[in-house]
Coordinates of C-alpha atoms in Angstrom, one line a residue:
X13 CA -6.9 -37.0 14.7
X14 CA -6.1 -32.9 14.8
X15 CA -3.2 -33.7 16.9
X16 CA -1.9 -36.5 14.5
X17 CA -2.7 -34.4 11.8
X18 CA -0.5 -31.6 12.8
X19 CA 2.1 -33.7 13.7
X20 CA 2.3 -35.0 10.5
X21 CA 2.4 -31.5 8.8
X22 CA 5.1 -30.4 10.9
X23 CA 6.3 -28.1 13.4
X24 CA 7.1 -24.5 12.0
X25 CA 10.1 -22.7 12.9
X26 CA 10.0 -19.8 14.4
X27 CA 10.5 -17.8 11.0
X28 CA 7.7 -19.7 9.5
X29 CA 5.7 -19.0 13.0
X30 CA 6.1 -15.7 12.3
X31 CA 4.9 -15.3 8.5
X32 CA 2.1 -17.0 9.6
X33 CA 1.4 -14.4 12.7
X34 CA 1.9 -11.4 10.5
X35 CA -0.6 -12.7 7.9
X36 CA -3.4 -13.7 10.8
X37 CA -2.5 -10.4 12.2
X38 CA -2.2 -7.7 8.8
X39 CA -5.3 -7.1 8.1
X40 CA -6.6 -5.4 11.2
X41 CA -3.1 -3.2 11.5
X42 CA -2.7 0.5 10.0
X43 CA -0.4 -0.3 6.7
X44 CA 1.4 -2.9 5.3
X45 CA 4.4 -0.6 6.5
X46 CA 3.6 -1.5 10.0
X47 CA 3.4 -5.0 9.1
X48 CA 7.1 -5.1 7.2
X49 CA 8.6 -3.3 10.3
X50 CA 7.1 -6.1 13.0
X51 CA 8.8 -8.5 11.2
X52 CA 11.7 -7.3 10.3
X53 CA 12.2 -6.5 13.9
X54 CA 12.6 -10.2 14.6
X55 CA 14.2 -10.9 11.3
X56 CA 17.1 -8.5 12.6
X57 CA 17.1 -9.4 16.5
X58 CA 15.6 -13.0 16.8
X59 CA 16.3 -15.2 13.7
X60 CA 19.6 -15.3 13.9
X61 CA 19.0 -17.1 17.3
X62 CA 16.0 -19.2 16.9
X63 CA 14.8 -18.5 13.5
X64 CA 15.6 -22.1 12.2
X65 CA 14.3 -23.4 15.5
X66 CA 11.4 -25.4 15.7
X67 CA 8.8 -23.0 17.7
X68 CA 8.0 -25.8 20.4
X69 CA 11.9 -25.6 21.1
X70 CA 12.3 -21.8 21.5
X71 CA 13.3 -21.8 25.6
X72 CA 13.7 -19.3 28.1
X73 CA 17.4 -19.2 27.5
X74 CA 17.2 -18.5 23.8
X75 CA 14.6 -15.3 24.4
X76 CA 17.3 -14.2 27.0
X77 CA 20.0 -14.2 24.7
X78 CA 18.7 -12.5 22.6
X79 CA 17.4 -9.6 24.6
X80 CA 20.4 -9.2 27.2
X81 CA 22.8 -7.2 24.7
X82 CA 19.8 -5.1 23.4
X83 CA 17.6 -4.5 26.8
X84 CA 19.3 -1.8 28.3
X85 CA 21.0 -0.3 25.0
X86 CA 18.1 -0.1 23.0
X87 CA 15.1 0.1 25.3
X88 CA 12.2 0.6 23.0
X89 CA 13.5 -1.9 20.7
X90 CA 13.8 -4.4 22.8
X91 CA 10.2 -4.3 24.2
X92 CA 9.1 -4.3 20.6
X93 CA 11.1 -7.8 19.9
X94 CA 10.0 -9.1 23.4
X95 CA 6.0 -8.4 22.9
X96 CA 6.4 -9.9 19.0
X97 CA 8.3 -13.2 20.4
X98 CA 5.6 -13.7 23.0
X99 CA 2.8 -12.8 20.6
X100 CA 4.6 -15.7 18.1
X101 CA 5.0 -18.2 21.0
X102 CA 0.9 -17.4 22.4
X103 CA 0.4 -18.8 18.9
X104 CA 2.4 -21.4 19.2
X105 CA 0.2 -22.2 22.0
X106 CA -3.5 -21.9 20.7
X107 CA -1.7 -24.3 17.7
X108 CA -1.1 -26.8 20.4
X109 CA 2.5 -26.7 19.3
X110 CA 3.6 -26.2 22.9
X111 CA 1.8 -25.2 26.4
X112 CA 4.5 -22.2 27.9
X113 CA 5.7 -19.1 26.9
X114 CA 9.0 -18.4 28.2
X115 CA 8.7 -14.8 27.7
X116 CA 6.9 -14.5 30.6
X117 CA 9.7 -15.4 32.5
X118 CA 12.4 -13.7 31.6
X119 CA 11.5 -10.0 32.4
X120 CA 12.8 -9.9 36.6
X121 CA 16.3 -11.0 35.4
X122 CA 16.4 -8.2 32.4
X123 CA 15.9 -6.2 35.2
X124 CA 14.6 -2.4 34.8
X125 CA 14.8 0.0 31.8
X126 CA 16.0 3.5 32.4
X127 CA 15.2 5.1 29.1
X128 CA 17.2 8.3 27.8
X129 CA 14.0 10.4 26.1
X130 CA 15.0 11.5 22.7
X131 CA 12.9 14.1 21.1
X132 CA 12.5 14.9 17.5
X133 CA 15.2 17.4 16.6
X134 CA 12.8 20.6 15.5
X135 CA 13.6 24.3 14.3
X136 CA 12.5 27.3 16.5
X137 CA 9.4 28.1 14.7
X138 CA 11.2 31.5 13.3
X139 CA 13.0 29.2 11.4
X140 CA 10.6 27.3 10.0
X141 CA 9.7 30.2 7.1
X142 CA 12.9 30.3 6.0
X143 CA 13.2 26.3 5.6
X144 CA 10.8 25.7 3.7
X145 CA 11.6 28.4 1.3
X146 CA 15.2 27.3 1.4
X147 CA 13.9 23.6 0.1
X148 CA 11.6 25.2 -2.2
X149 CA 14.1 27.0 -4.3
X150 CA 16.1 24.3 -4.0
X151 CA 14.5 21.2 -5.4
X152 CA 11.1 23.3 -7.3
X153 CA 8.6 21.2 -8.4
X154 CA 9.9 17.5 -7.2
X155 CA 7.6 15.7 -5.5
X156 CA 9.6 15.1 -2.1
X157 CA 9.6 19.0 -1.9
X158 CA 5.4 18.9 -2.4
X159 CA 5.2 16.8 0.5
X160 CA 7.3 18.0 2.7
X161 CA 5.5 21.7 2.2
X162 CA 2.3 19.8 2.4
X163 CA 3.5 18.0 5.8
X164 CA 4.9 21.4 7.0
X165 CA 1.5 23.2 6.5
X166 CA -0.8 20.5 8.0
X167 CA 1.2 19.6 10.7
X168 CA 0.2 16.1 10.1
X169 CA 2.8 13.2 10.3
X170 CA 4.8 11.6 7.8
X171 CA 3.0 9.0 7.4
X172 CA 0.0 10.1 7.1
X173 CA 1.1 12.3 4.5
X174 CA 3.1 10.0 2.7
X175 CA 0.2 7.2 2.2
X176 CA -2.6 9.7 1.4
X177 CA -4.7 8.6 -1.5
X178 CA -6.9 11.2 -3.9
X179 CA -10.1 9.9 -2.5
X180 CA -9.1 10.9 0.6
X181 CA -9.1 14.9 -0.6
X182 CA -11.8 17.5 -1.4
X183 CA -10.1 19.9 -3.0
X184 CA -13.4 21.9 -3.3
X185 CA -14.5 21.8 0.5
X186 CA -10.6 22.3 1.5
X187 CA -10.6 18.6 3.7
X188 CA -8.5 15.9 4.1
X189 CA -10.1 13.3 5.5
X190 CA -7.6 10.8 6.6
X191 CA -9.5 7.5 7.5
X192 CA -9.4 5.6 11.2
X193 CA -6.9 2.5 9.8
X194 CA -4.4 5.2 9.0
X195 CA -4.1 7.5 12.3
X196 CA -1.9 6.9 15.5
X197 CA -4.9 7.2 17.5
X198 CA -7.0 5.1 15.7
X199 CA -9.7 7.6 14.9
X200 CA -10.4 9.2 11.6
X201 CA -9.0 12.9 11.4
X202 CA -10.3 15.7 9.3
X203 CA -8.0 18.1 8.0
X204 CA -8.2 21.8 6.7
X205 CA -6.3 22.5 4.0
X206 CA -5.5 26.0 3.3
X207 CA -4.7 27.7 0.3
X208 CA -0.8 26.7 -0.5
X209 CA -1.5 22.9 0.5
X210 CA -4.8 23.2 -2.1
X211 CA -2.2 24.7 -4.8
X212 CA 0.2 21.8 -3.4
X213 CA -2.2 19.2 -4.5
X214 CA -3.1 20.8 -7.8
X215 CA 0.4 20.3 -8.7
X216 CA 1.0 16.9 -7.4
X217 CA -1.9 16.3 -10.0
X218 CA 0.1 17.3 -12.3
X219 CA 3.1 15.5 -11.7
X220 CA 1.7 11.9 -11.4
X221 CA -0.4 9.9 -14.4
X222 CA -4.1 10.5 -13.5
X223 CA -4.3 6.9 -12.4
X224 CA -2.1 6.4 -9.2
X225 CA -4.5 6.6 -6.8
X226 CA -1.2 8.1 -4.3
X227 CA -1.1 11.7 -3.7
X228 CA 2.6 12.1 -3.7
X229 CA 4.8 9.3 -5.7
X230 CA 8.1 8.7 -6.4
X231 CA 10.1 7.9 -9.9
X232 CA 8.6 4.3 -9.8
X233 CA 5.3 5.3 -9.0
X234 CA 5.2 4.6 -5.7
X235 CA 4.7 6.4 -2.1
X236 CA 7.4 8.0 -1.2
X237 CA 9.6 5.6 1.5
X238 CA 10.1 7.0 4.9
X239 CA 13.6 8.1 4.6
X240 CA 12.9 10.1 1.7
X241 CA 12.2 13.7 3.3
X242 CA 15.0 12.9 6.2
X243 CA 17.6 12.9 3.2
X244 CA 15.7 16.1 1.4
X245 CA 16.4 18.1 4.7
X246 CA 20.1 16.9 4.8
X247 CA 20.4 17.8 1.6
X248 CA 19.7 21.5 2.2
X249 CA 21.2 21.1 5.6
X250 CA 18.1 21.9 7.9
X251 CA 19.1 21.0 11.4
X252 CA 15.8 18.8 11.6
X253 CA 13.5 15.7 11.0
X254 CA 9.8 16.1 9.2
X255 CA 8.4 14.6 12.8
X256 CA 10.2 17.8 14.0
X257 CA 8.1 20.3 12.5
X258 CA 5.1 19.1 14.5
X259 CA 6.8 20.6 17.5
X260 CA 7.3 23.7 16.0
X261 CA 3.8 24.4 15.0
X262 CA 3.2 23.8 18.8
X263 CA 5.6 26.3 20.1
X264 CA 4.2 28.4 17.4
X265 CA 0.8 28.3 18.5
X266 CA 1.9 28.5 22.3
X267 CA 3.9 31.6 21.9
X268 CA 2.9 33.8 19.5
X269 CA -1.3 32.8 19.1
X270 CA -4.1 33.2 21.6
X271 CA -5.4 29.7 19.7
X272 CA -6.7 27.6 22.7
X273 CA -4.7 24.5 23.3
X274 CA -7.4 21.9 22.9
X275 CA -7.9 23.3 19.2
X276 CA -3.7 22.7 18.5
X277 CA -4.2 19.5 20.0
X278 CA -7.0 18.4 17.9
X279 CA -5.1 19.6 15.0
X280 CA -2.2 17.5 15.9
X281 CA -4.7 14.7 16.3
X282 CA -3.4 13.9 19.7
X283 CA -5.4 11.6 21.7
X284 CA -6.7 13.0 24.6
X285 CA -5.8 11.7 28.0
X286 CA -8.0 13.8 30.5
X287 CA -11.4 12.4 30.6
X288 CA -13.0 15.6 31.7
X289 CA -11.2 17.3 28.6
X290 CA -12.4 14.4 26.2
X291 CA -15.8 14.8 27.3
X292 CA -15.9 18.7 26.9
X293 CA -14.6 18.3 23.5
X294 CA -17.6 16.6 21.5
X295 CA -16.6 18.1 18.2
X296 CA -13.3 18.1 15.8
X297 CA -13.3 21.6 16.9
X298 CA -13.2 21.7 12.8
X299 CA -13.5 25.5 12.0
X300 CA -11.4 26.4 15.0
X301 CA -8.7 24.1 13.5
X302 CA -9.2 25.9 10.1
X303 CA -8.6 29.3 11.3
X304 CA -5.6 28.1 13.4
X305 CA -4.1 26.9 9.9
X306 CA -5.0 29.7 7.8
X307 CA -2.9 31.8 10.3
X308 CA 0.0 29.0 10.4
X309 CA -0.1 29.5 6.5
X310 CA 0.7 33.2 7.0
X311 CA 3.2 32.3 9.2
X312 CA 5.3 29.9 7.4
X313 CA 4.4 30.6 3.8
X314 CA 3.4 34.7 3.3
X315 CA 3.9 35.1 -0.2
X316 CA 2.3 32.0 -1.2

């Protein structure tokens, strides 16, 4: 009867298998960012294939045409569109729809990937200063400019910045607490704030309504998009992306602190790989990680 029942209902497509995946699927990922860019990863590279293809019809040879012009041109990407086809099509199979994935057969005749590593272009931390006073006296007061000195100052990543929330602040402790479902790693990560970001925060409070529960929001009260302080820097001509400045606090710490490097890890809220490290380091390392951003502060921002 479940088998007649389905039939009756239909066969998705594969774009119709895939709404259905991402709304099984959205509520244990980080943001409904992450869920608009999984499927608009197959929207661009597989539905103009199989997209109007019944998913019990999606075959080997379709899955290889569409990775072949993208597998050894863009690597990264490519792996992303072949693990969200095969997640579609192991759905497709716990539906009883069909009973193979072809994804699994495909790999040994993409043949290797020999990625080129990109990094983030950065400034030399000397620059840094300079930067963000350049943006400053440029664009006072606008949001985009708030956030970027905020993401400068904390070292955190744009997106973490970007979708931060009021509840997640005490202004009067000087934490950001940024919850587990938002961070890389998975893990909630607690953040100093030192005395520019405070002042940062006192007049994004000023800027928005007193009801948007989003720290830093644009025109139509929303977050700001992730393009929006990659434009700001190419406005003012800064050879760099906000990623970018992550690096430089690194070097920064590296070459002109004595700051350990497990508290400048933990205050880039990288995961740790050595299990002997991970083991040592029982704490946030919290106070270390203020005093390592107090002197950041006085690096990048002195007359703050």
């Amino acid at each position: 009867p479940l088998a007649e029942k389905r039939r009756l209902v239909g066969i998705p497509t594969f774009a119709e298998a895939s709404k259905l995946v991402v709304e099984q699927k959205r509520a244990g990922w980080r943001s409904t960012a992450y869920a608009k860019e999984w499927f608009r990863n197959l929207e661009i590279h597989a539905f103009p294939r199989i997209g109007d293809v019944a998913v019990s019809e999606v075959t080997s040879g379709d899955v290889l045409e569409i990775l072949t012009p993208i597998w050894h041109t863009m690597g990264p990407t490519a792996r992303f569109v072949h693990m969200r086809i095969r997640a579609v099509l192991e759905w497709a199979i716990a539906m009883e729809w069909r009973t193979d994935n072809p994804c699994d057969r495909i790999l040994h005749l993409l043949g290797p990937q020999h990625d080129v590593v990109t990094h983030h272009k950065a400034l030399p931390h000397g620059e840094v200063a300079a930067a963000v006073a350049k943006v400053r006296a440029g664009d006072p007061g606008r949001v985009d400019t708030l956030a970027f000195e905020f993401l400068v100052l904390t070292a955190a990543r744009g997106a973490e910045v970007r979708g931060a929330v009021w509840s997640e602040m005490d202004e009067r402790s000087g934490v950001w607490t940024i919850p587990a479902t938002r961070m890389k790693t998975g893990r909630e990560q607690r953040v100093p704030l030192c005395g520019r970001a405070l002042a940062i925060l006192e007049k994004a409070r000023k800027l928005g309504d007193g009801k948007n529960p989003v720290v830093f929001v644009n025109e139509r009260e929303r977050a700001l998009d992730g393009k929006r302080l990659n434009r700001l820097l190419r406005k003012h001509g800064i050879a760099a992306v906000p990623h970018g400045f992550r690096s430089s606090f690194r070097d920064w710490a590296a070459e002109k602190t004595d700051h350990p490097r497990e508290v400048v890890e933990a205050a880039l809220a990288h995961v740790v790989k050595s299990k002997v490290e991970a083991a040592y380091r029982r704490t946030d390392l919290f106070e270390r990680r203020r005093r390592l951003m107090a002197d950041w502060e006085s690096y990048i921002a002195p007359s703050s």
